[in-house]
Tab-separated table of C-alpha atoms in Angstrom:
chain	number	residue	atom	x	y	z
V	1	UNK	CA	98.193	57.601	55.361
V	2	UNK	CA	98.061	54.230	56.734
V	3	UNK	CA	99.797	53.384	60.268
V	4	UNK	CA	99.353	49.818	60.324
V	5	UNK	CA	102.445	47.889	61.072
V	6	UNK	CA	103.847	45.614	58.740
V	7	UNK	CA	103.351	42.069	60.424
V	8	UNK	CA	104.661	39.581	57.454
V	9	UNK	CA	107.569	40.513	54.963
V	10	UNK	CA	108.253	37.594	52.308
V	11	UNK	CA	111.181	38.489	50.438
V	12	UNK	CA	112.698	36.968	47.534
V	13	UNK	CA	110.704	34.255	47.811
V	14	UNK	CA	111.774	30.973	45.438
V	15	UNK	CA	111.083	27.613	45.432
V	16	UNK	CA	112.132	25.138	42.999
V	17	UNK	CA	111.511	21.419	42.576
V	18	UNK	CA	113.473	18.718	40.950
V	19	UNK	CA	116.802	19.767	38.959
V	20	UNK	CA	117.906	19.311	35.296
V	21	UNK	CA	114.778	19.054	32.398
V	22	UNK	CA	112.832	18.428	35.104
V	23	UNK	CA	113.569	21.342	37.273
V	24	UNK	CA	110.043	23.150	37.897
V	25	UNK	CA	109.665	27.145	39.134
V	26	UNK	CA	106.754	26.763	41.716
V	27	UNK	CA	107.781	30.418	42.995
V	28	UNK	CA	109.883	32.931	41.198
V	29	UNK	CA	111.366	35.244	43.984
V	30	UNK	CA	107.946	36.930	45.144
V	31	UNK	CA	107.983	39.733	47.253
V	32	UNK	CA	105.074	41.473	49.201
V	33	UNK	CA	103.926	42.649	52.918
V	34	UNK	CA	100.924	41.525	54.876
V	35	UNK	CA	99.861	44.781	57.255
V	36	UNK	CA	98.526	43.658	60.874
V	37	UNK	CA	94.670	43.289	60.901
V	38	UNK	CA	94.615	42.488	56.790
V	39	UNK	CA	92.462	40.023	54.782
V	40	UNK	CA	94.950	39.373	51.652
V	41	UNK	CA	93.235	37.132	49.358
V	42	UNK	CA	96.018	34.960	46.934
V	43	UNK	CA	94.587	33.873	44.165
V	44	UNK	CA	95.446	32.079	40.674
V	45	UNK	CA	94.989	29.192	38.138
V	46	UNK	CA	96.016	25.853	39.744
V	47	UNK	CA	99.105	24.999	39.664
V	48	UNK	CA	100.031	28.619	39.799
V	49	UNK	CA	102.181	28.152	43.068
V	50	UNK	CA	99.891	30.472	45.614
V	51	UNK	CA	99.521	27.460	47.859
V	52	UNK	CA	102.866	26.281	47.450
V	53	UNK	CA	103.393	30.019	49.140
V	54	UNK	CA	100.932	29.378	52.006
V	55	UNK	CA	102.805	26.142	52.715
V	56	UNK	CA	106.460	27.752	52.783
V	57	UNK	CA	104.501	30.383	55.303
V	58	UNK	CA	103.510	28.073	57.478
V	59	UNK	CA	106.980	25.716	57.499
V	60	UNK	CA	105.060	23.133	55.569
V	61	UNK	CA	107.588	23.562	52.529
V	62	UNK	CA	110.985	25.111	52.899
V	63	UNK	CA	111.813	27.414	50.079
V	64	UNK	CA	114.620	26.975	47.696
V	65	UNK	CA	115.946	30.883	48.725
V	66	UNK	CA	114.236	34.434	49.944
V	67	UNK	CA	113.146	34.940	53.321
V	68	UNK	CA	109.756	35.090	55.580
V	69	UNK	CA	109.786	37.321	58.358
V	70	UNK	CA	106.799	37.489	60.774
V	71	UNK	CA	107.036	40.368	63.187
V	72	UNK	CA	110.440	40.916	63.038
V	73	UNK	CA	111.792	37.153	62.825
V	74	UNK	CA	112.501	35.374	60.134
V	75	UNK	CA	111.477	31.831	60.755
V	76	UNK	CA	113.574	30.105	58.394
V	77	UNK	CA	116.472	30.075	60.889
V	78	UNK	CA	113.516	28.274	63.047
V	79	UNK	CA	114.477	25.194	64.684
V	80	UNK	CA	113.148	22.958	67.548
V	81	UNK	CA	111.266	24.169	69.882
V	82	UNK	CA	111.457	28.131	68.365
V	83	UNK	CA	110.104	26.111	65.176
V	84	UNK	CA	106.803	24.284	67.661
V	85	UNK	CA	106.543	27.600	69.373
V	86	UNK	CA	106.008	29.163	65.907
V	87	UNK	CA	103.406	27.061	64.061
V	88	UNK	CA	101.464	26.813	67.601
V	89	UNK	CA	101.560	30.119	68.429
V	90	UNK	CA	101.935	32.263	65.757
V	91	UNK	CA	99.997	30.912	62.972
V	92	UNK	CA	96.860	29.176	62.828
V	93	UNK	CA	95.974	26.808	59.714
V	94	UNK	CA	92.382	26.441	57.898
V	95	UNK	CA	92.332	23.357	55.755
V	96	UNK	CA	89.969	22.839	52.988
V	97	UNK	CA	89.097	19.808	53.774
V	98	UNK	CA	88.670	20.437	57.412
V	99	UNK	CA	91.506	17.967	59.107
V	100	UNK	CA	89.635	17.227	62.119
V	101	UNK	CA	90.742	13.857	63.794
V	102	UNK	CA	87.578	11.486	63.996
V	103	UNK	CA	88.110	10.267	67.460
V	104	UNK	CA	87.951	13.563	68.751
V	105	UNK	CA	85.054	15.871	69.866
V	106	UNK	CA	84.498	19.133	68.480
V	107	UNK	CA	85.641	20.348	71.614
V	108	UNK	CA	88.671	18.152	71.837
V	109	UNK	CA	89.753	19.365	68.219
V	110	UNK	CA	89.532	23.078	69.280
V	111	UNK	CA	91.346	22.444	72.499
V	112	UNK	CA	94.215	20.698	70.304
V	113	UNK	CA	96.950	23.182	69.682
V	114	UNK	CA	96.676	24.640	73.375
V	115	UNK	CA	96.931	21.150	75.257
V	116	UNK	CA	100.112	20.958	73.090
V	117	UNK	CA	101.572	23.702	74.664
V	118	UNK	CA	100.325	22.234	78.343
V	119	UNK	CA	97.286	24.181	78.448
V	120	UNK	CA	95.074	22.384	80.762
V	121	UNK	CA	91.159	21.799	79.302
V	122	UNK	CA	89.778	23.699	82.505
V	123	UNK	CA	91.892	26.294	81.780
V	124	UNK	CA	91.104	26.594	78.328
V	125	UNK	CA	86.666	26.333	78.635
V	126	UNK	CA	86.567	29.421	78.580
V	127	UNK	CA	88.447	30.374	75.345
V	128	UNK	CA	86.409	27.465	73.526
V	129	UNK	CA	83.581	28.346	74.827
V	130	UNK	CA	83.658	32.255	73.740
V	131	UNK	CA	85.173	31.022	70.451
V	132	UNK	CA	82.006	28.328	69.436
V	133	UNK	CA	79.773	31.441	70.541
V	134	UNK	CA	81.500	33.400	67.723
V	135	UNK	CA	81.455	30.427	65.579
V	136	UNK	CA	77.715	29.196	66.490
V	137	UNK	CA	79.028	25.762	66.977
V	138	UNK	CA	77.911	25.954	70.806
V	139	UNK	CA	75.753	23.030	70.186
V	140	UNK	CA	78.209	20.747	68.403
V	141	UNK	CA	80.618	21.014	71.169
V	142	UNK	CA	80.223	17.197	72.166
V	143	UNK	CA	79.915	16.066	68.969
V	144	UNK	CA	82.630	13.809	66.821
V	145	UNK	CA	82.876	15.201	63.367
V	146	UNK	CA	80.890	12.392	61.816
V	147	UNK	CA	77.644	13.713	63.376
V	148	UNK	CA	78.247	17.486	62.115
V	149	UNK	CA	77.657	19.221	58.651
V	150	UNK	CA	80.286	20.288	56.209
V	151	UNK	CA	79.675	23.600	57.601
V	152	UNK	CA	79.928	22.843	61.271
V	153	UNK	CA	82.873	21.263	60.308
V	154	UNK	CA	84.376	24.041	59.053
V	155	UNK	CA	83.573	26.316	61.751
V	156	UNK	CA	85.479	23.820	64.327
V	157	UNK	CA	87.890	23.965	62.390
V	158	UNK	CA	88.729	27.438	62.392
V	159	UNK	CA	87.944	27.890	65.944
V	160	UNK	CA	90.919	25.651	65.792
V	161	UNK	CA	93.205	27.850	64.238
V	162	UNK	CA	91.939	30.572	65.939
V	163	UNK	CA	92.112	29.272	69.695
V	164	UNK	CA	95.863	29.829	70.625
V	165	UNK	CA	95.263	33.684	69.545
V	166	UNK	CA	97.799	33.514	66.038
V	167	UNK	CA	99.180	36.473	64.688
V	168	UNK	CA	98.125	35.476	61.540
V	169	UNK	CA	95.848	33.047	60.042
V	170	UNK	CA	96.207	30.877	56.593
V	171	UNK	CA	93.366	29.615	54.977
V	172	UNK	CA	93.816	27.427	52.276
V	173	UNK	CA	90.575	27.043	50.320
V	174	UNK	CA	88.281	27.446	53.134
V	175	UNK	CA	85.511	27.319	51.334
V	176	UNK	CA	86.246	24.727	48.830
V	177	UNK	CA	84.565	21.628	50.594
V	178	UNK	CA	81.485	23.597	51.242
V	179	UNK	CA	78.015	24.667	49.406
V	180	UNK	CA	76.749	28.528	48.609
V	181	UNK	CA	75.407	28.125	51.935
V	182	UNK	CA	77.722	27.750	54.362
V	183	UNK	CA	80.843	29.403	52.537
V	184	UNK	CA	78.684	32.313	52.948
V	185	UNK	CA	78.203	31.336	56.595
V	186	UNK	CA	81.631	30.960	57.223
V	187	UNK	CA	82.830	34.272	55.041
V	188	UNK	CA	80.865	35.979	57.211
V	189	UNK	CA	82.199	34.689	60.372
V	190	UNK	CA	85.913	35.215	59.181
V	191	UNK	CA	84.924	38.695	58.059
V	192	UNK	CA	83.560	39.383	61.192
V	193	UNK	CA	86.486	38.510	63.435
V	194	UNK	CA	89.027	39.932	61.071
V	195	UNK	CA	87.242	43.296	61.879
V	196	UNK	CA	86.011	43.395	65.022
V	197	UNK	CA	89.445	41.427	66.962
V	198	UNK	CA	92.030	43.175	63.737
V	199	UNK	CA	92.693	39.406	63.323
V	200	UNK	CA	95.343	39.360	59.825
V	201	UNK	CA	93.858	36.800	57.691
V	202	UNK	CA	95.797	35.512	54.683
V	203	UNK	CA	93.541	33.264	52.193
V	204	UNK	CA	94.164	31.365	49.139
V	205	UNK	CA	90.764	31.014	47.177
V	206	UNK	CA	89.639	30.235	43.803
V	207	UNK	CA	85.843	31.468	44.854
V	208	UNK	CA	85.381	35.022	43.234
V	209	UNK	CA	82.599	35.364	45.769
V	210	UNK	CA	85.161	34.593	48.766
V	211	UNK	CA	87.755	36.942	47.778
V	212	UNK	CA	85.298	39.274	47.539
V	213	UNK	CA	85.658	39.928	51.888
V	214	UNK	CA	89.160	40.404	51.305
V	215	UNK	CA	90.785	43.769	51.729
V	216	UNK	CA	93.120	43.600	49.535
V	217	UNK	CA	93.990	40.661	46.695
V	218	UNK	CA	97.416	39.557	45.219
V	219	UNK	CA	96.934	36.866	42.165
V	220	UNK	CA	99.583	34.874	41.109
V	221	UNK	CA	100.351	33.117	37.760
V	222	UNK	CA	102.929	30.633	36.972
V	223	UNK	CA	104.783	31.380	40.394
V	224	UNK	CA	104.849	35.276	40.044
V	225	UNK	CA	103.076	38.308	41.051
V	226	UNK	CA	100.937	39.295	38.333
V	227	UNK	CA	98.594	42.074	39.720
V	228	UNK	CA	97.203	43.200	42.839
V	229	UNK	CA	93.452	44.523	43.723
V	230	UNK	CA	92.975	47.101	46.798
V	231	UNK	CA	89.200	47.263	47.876
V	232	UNK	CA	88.109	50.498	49.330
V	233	UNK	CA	86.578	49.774	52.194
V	234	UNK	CA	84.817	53.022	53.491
V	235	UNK	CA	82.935	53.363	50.009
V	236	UNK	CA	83.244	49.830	48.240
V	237	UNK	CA	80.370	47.097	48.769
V	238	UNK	CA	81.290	43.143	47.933
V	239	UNK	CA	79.848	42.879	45.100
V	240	UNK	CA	81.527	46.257	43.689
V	241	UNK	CA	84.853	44.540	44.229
V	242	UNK	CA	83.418	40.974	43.204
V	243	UNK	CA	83.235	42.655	39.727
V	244	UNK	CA	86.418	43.718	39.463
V	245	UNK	CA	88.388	40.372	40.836
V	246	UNK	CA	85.895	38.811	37.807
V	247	UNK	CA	87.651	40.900	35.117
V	248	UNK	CA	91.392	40.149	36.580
V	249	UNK	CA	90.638	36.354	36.717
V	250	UNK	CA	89.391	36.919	33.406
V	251	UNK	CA	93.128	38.606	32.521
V	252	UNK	CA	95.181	35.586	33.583
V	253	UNK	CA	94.505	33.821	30.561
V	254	UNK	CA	95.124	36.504	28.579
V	255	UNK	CA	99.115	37.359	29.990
V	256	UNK	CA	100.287	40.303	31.680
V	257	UNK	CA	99.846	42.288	29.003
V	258	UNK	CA	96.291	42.895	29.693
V	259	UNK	CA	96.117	43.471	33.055
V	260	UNK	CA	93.661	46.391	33.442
């Protein structure tokens, strides 16, 4: 039986662009829960609306109707400083194509969302400091992000979104800038902390091989659910469950009348 507490509810979710003959469905009222410490993978062909979803998550988009509630709160009454509060504090945002400013050290780009809030950069050393430990991006600390790697990059910025202690991350193609290399690098790393600190990831991918960390995988087609993968943890290895997100991807072409 599993006891983990529900920590996102998306409800109904819709959102619709444009009106008339050119009206377009990007989401057709979803519904799904995200359980505290998860990795949900959302993936689908482009276009398919899963990072239109992400966006509506994190108050980037406002959706047309439904609701998003994260622990308890539905943020779409959010306004002001309950709406700062909530993209500062309770979710932390991994770009694919990293977002870091260029004036900035590594260390100032970490330190970002918590001198926001008035966190002091003595005060906050520490946190960055455990966090590029975690990260191995100790020795980039000092550097601007034109003297770092793709990878190193990458690992900034999700210390980042990690630093001000979210309740839930979103990753939107975190991999998708990167080589074989460091996605594997990073995967590893995001693994890692969603296991040992039950940090609730929530990841939009097209990489088979990403995905393949997640715990559990929702794909979407043409702004609806269209089937979900579990992975069995205790007895399942990555490249078990690898296997079987290659035969669903291989479905959405095909409608859902084939869904295994």
């Amino acid at each position: 039986m599993n006891t983990k507490k529900r920590i996102l509810q998306v409800e109904n979710l819709a959102k619709t662009y444009g009106t008339g003959a050119g009206k377009t469905e990007a989401l057709k009222s979803i519904t799904f829960d995200v359980l505290e410490g998860e990795f949900l993978g959302i993936m689908g062909a482009s276009g398919s609306g899963k990072t239109t979803l992400l966006n509506c998550i994190a108050t980037m988009l406002k959706p047309t109707s439904g609701r998003i509630i994260l622990r308890g709160k539905d943020i779409s009454g959010f306004r002001g400083g309950k709406l700062a509060d909530y993209r500062g504090k309770e979710i932390g945002y991994l770009f694919q194509e990293f977002e870091l400013l260029d004036n900035l050290t590594a260390r100032e780009n970490i330190m970002l969302p918590l001198s926001l809030h008035g966190v002091t950069a003595k005060t906050a050393e520490p946190d960055i400091q455990s966090m590029a430990a975690m990260l191995d991006i100790t020795n980039v600390l000092d550097k601007f992000p034109a003297q770092m790697s793709g990878g190193q990059k990458q690992r900034v910025a999700a210390a980042r979104a990690l630093i001000s202690d979210p309740g839930i991350v979103l990753a939107d193609e975190p991999t998708g800038a990167l080589d074989s290399r460091n996605s594997k690098t990073l995967m590893d790393k995001l693994a890692e902390i969603n296991r040992d600190q039950n940090k609730t990831i929530m990841m939009v991918t097209h990489d088979a091989n990403a995905a393949s960390y997640c715990s559990r995988i929702i794909f979407i087609q043409d702004g609806c659910l269209f089937h979900e993968l579990r992975r069995n943890t205790a007895s399942e290895s990555t490249a078990a469950f690898y296997d079987r997100i290659v035969t669903v991807m291989a479905q959405l072409g095909g409608g859902s009348a084939n869904v295994l």
